CSV table of C-alpha atoms and ligand atoms in Angstrom, one decimal:
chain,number,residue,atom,x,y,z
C,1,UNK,CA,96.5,58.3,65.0
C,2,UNK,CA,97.9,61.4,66.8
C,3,UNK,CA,97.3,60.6,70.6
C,4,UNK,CA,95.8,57.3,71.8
C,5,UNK,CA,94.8,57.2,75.6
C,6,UNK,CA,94.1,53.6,76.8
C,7,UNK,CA,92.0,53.4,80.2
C,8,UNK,CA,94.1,55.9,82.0
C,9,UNK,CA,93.8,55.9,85.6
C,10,UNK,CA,95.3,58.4,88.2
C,11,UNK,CA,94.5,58.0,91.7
C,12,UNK,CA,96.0,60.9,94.8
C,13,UNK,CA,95.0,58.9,97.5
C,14,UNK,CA,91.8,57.8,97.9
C,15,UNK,CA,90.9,60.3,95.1
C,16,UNK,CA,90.7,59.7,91.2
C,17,UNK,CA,92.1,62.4,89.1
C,18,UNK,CA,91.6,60.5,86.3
C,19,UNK,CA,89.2,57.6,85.7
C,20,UNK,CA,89.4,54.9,83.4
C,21,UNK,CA,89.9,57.4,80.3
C,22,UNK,CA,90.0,56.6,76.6
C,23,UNK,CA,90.1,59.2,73.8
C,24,UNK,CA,91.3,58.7,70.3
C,25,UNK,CA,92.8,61.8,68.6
C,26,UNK,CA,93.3,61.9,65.1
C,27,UNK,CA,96.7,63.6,64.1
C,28,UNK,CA,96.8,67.3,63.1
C,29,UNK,CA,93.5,67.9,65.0
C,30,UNK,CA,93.2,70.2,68.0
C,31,UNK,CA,90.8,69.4,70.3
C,32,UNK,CA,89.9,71.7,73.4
C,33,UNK,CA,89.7,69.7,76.9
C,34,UNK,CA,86.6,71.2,78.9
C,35,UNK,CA,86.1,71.1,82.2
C,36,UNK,CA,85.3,72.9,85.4
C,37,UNK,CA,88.5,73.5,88.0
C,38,UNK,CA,89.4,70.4,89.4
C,39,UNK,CA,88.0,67.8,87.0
C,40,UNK,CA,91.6,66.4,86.0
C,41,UNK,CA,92.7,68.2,83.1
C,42,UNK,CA,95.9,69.3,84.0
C,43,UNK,CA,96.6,66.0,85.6
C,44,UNK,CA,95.6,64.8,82.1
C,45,UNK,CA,98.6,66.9,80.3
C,46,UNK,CA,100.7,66.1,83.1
C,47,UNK,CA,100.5,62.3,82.5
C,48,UNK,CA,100.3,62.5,78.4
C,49,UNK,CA,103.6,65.0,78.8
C,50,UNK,CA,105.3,62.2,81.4
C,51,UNK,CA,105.6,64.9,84.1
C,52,UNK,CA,103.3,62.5,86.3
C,53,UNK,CA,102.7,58.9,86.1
C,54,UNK,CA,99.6,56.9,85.7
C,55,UNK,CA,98.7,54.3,87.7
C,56,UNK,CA,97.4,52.5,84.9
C,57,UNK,CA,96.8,52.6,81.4
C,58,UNK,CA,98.7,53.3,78.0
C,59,UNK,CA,99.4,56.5,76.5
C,60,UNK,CA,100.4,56.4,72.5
C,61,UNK,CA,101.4,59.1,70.5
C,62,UNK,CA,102.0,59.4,67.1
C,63,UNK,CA,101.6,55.1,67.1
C,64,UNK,CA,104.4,55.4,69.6
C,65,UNK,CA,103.6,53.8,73.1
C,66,UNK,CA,105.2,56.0,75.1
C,67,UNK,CA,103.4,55.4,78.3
C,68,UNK,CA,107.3,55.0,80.1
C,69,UNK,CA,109.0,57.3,78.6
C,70,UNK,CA,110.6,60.1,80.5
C,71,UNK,CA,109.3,63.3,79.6
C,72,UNK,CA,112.8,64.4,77.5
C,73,UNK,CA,112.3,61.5,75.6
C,74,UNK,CA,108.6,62.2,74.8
C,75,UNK,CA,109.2,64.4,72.4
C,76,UNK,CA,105.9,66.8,73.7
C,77,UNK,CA,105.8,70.6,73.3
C,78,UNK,CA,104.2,72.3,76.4
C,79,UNK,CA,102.7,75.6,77.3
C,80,UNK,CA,101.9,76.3,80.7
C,81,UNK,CA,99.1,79.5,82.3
C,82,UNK,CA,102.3,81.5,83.3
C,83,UNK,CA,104.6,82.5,81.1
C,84,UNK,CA,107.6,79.7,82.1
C,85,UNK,CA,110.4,82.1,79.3
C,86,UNK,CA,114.0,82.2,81.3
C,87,UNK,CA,114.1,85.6,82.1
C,88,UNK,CA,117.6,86.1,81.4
C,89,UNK,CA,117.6,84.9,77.7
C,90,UNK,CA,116.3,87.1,75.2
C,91,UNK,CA,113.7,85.7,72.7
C,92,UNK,CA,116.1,84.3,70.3
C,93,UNK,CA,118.0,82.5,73.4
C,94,UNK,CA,114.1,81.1,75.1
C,95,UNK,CA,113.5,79.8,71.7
C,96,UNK,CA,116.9,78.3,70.9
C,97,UNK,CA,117.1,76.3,74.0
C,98,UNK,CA,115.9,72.9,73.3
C,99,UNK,CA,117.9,72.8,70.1
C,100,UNK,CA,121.1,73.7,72.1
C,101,UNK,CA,120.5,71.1,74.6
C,102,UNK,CA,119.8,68.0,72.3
C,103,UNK,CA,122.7,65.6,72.4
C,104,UNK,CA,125.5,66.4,70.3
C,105,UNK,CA,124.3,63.9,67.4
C,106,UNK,CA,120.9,65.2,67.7
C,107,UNK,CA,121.9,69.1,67.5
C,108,UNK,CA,121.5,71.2,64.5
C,109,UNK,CA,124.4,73.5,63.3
C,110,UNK,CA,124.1,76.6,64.4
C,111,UNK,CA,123.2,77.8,61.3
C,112,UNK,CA,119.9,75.4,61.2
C,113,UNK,CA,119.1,76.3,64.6
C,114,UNK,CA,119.3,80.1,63.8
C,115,UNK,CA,117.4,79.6,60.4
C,116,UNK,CA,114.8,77.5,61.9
C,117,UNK,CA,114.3,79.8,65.3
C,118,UNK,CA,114.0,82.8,63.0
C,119,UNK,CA,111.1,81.0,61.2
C,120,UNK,CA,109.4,80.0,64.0
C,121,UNK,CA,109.5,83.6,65.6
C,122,UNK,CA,108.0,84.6,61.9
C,123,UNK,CA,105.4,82.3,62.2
C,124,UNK,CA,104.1,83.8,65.5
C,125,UNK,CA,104.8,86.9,64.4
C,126,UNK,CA,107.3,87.7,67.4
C,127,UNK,CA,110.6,88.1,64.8
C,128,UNK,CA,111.2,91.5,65.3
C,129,UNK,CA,111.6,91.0,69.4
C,130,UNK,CA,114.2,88.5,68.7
C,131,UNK,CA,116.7,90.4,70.9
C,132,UNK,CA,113.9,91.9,73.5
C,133,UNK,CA,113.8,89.8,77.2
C,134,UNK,CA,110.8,88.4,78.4
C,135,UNK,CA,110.7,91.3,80.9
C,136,UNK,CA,110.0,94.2,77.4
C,137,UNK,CA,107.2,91.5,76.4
C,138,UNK,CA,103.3,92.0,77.2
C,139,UNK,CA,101.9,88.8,78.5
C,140,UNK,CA,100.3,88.0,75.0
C,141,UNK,CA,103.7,88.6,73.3
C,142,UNK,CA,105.7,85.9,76.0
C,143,UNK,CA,102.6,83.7,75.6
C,144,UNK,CA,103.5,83.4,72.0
C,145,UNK,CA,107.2,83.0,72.0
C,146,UNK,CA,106.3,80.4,74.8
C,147,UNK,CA,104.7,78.8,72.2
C,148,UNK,CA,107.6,79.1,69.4
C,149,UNK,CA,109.6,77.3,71.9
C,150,UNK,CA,107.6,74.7,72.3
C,151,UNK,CA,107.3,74.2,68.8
C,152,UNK,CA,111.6,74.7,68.2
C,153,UNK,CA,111.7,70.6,68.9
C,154,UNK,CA,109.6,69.6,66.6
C,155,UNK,CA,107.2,67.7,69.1
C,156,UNK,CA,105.2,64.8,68.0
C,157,UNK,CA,102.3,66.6,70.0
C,158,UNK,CA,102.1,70.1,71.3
C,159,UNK,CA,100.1,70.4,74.9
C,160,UNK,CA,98.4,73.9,75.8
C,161,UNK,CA,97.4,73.7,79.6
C,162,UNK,CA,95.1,77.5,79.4
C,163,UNK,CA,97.6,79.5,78.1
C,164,UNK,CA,95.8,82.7,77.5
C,165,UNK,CA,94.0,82.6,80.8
C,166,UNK,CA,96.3,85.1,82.9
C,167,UNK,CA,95.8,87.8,79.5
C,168,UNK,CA,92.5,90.2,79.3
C,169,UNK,CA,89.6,89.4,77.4
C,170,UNK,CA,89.9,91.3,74.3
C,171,UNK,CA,94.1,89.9,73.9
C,172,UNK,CA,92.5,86.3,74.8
C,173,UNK,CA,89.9,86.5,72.0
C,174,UNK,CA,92.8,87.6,69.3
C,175,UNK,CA,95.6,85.1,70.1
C,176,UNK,CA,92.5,82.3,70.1
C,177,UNK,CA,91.6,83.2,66.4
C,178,UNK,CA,95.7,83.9,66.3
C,179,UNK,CA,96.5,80.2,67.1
C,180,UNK,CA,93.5,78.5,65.3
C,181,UNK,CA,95.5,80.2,62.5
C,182,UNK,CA,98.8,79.2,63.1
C,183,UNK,CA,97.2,75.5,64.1
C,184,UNK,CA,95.8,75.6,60.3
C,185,UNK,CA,99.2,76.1,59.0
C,186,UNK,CA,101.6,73.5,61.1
C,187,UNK,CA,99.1,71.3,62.3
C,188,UNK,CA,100.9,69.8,65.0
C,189,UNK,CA,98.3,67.5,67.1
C,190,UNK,CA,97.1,69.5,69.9
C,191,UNK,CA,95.3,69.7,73.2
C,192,UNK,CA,93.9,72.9,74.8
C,193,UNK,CA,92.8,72.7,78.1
C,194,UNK,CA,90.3,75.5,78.9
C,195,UNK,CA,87.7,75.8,81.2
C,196,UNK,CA,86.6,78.8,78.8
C,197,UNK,CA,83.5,77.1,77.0
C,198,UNK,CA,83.4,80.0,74.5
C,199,UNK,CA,87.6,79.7,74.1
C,200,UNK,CA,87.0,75.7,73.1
C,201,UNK,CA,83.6,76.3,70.7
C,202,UNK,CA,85.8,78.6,68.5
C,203,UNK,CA,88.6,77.3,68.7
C,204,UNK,CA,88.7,73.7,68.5
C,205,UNK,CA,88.1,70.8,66.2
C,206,UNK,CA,86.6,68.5,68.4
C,207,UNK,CA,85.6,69.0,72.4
C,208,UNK,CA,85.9,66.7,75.0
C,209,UNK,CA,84.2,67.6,77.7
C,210,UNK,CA,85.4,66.2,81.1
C,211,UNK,CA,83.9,65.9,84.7
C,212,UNK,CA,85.4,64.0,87.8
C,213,UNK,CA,88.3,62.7,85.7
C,214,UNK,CA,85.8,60.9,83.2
C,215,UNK,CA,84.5,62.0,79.8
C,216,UNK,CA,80.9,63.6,79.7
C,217,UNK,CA,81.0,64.3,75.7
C,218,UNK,CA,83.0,64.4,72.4
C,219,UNK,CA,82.5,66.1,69.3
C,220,UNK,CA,83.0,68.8,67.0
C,221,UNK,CA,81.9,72.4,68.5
C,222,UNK,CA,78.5,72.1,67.0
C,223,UNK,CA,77.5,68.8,67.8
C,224,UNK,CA,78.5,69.2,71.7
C,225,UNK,CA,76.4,72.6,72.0
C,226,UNK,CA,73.6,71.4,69.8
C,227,UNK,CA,72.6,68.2,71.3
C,228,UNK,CA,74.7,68.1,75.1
C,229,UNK,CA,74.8,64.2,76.0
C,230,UNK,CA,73.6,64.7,79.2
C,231,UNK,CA,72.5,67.6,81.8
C,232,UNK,CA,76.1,68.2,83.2
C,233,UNK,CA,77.2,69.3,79.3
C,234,UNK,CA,74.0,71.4,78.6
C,235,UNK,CA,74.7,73.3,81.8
C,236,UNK,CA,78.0,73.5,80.9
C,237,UNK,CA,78.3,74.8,77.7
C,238,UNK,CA,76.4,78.1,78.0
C,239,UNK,CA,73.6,79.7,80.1
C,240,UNK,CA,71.0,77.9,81.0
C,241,UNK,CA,67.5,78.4,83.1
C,242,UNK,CA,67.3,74.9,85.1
C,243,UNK,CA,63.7,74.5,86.2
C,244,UNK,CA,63.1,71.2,88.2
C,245,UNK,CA,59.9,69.4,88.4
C,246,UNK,CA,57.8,66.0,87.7
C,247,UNK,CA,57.9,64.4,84.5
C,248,UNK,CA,54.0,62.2,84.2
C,249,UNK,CA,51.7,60.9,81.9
C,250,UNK,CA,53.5,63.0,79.3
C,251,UNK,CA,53.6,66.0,80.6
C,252,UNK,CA,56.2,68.3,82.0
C,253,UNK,CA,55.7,69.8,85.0
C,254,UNK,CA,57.2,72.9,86.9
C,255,UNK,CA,55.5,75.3,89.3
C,256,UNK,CA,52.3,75.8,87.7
C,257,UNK,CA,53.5,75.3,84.0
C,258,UNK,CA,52.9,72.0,82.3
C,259,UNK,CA,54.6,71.1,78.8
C,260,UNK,CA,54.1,68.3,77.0
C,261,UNK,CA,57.4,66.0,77.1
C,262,UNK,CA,59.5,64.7,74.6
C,263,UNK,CA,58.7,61.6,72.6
C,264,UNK,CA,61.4,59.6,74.1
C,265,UNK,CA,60.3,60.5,77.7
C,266,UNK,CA,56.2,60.3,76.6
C,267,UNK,CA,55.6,56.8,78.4
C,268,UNK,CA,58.3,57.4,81.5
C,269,UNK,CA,55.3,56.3,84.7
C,270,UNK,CA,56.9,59.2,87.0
C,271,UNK,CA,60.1,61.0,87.6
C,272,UNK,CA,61.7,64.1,89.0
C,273,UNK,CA,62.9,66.0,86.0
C,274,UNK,CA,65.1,68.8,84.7
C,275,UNK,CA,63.7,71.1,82.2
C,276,UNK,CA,66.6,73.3,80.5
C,277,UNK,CA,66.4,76.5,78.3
C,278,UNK,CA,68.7,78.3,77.4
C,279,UNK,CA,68.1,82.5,77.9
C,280,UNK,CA,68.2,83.2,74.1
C,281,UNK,CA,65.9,80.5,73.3
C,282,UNK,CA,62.9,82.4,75.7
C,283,UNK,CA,60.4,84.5,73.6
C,284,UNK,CA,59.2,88.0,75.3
C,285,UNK,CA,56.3,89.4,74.1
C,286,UNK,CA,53.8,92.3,74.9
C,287,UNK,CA,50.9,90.5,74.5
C,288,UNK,CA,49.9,86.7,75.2
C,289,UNK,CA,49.9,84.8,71.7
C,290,UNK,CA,49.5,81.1,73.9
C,291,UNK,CA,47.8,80.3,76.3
C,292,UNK,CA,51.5,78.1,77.4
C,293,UNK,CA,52.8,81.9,77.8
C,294,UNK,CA,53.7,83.0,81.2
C,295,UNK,CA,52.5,86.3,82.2
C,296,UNK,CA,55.8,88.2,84.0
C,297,UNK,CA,57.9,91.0,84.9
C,298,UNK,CA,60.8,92.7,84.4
C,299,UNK,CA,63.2,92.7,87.4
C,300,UNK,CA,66.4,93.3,86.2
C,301,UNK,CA,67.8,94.7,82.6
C,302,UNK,CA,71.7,94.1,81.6
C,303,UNK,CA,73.7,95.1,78.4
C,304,UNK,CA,75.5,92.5,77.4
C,305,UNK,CA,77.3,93.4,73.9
C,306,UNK,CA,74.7,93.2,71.2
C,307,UNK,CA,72.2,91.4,73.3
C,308,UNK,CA,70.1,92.3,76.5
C,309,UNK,CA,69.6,90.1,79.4
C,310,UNK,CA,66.6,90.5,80.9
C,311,UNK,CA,65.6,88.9,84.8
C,312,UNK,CA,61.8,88.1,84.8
C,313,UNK,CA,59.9,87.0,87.6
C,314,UNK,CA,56.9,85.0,85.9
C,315,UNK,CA,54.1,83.8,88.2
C,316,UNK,CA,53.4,80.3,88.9
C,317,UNK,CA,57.3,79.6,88.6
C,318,UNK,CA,59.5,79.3,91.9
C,319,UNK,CA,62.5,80.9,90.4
C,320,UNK,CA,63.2,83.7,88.2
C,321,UNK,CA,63.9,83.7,84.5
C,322,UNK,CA,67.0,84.6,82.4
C,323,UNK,CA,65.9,85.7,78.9
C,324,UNK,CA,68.3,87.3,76.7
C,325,UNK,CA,67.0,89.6,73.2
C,326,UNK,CA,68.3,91.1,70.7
C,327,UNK,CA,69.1,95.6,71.4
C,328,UNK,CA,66.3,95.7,68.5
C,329,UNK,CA,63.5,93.8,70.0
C,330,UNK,CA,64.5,95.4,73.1
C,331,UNK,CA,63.7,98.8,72.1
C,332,UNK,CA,60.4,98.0,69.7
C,333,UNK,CA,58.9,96.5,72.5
C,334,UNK,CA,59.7,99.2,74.7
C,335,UNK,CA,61.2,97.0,77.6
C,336,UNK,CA,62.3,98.6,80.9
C,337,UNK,CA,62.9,97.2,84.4
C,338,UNK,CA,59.0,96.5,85.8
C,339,UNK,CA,57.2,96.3,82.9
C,340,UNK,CA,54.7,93.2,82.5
C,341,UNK,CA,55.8,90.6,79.6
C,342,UNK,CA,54.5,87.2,78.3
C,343,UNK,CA,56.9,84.7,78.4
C,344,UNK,CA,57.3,82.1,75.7
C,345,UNK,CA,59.3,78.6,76.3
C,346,UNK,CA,61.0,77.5,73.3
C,347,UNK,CA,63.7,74.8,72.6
C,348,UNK,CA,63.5,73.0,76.1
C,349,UNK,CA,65.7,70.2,76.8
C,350,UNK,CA,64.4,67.7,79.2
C,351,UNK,CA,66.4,65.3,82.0
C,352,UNK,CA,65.3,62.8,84.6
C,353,UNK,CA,69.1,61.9,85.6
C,354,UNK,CA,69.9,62.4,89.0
C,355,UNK,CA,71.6,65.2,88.2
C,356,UNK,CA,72.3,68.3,90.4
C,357,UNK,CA,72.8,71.9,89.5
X,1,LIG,P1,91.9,73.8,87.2
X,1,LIG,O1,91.0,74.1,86.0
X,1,LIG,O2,91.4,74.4,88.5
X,1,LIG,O3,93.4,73.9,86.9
X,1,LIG,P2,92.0,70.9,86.6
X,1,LIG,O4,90.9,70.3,85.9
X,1,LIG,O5,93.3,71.2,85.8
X,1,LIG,O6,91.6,72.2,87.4
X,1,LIG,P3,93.7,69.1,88.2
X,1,LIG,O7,94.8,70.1,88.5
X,1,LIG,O8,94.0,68.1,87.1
X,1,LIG,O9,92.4,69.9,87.8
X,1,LIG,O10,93.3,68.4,89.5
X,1,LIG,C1,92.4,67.3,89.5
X,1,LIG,C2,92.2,66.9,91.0
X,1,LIG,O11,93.3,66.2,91.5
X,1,LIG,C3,91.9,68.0,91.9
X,1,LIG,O12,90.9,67.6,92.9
X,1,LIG,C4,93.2,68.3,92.6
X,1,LIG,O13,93.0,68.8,93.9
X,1,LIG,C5,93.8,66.9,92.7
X,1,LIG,N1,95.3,66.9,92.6
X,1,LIG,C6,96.0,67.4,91.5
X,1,LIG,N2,97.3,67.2,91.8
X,1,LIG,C7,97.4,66.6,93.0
X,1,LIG,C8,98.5,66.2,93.8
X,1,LIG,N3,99.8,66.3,93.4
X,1,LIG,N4,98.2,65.7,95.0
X,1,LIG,C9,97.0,65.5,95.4
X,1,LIG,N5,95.9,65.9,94.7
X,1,LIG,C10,96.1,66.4,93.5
């Protein structure tokens, strides 16, 4: 097994960071940690890399406990948000480092450190900056010789605590498919902490998504976005229209709309509910093909990519609805800000958890 957390607890005070968490990661896979800001993640990395202790609970990696380790003896790669190269060694120096510190019986000759730094900085395709400082580097570029250093050690696991997250969008998006890549061809265990939902669906393996220092949900990209555990995972991963109302006598209920509910919740006496949808899952039409459609209209328009949201005020319904279509529907219906739509509900995912948006 690559990393094995037992019932890891982290308390600051009063506060738990972390809370009785368990995962299982099998080795070579690289899973993406999910979360929003504050929900323990880095604390997470921090304990798994030694840099803080836990108050409890066991933390194995590669079938080595190594819960009391220091973190030199570890044996964890780590790449932090900021770029954390010495800025006055060049690349070939940043990435030499931990070789050149290992104990004398430990050390390579200097001609296995310079053959093996020279094939990591091929690897992330940094090898012709080998004498460049951090300071001649873009962020993307120190980001990856970050992660060549890292690597130099040969760690057992390699931690990534949102390492693209200071770049631009566009660089993001090319060192994510960059390092699923590289991952493909050294598959060194791995964790990814994001709080990027679109970063962890293409890039990971598996996602474990985490909220108040517990686990919500694991599973590969598809099964997590496909059928969310809960209402906290649904809302999550992705837009999503949250309409509250009354689940009763099998129907579902909000404003003046009334669906029937889903098998398992047919026979529930009566509950507050959530009903969830996500924007491209709402059907716009000119005319009324049910009579379940809501009659509507446009408010707002947005261009987003190849897609168009669309903000539609639909009567009956105390909030507004996100809808999102595709550039050709768009145009063949002839859809501008004000005109009147029908409004088709598709794909709804229902709650009665006391959950709160
Ligand atoms: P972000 O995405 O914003 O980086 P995160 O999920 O990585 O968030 P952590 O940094 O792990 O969150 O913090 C988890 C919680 O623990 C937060 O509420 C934070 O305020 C608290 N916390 C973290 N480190 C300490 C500390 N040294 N002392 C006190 N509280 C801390």
């Amino acid at each position: 097994m690559g990393i094995e957390l037992q019932h890891l607890t982290k308390k600051f005070g009063e506060y738990r960071a972390i809370d009785d968490l368990s995962l299982t990661i099998a080795s070579g896979d690289l899973i993406a940690l999910l979360g929003p800001s504050g929900c323990g993640k880095t604390t997470l990395l921090r304990i798994i890399a030694g840099l803080e202790l836990a108050d409890s609970g066991k933390i194995i990696l590669e079938n080595k406990d190594t819960t009391n380790l220091p973190p030199r003896k570890k044996n964890v790669g780590f790449v932090f948000q900021h770029y954390a190269l010495f800025r006055r060694l060049n690349v070939f120096e940043n990435v030499a480092f931990g070789l050149k510190v290992l104990p004398f019986r430990e050390r390579p000759s200097r001609s296995e450190i310079r053959d093996r730094v020279e094939h990591l900085l091929t690897l992330v395709q940094m090898d012709w900056a080998m004498k460049r400082y951090p300071s001649q580097l873009s962020g993307g570029q120190r980001q990856r010789v970050a992660l060549a250093r890292a690597l130099a050690v040969n760690p057992r696991v390699l931690l990534l605590d949102e390492p693209f997250s200071a770049l631009d969008a566009k660089v993001r998006q090319e060192l994510r498919r960059w390092l699923r890549k590289l991952h493909d061809e050294i598959h060194v265990t791995s964790i990814f902490v994001t709080h990027d939902q679109e970063e962890a669906l293409e890039l990971a393996d598996k996602i474990v998504v985490i909220n108040k220092g517990r686990i919500e949900q694991q599973g590969t990209p598809q099964e997590v976005y496909d059928h969310p555990a809960n209402a906290f995972v649904y809302n999550f991963l992705g837009n999503v229209n949250v309409f509250h109302g009354r689940i009763k006598n099998g129907k579902v209920s909000f404003g003046n709309h009334h669906l029937d509910a889903p098998d398992e919740l047919k026979n529930i006496d009566e509950k507050p509910s959530q009903t969830f949808v996500r924007p491209h899952e709402i059907g716009i039409s000119r005319i009324r093909s049910s009579e379940n459609d809501l009659a509507g209209s446009i408010r707002e328009v947005r261009l987003l990519g190849g897609q168009i949201g669309l903000n539609i005020a639909c009567e009956g319904l105390d909030s507004t609805i996100e809808a999102e279509v595709p550039r050709e529907l768009f145009v063949n219906l002839q859809l501008a800000k004000g005109v009147q739509v029908f409004v088709t509900i598709n794909r709804v995912r229902v709650f009665t958890g006391d959950y709160e948006i």
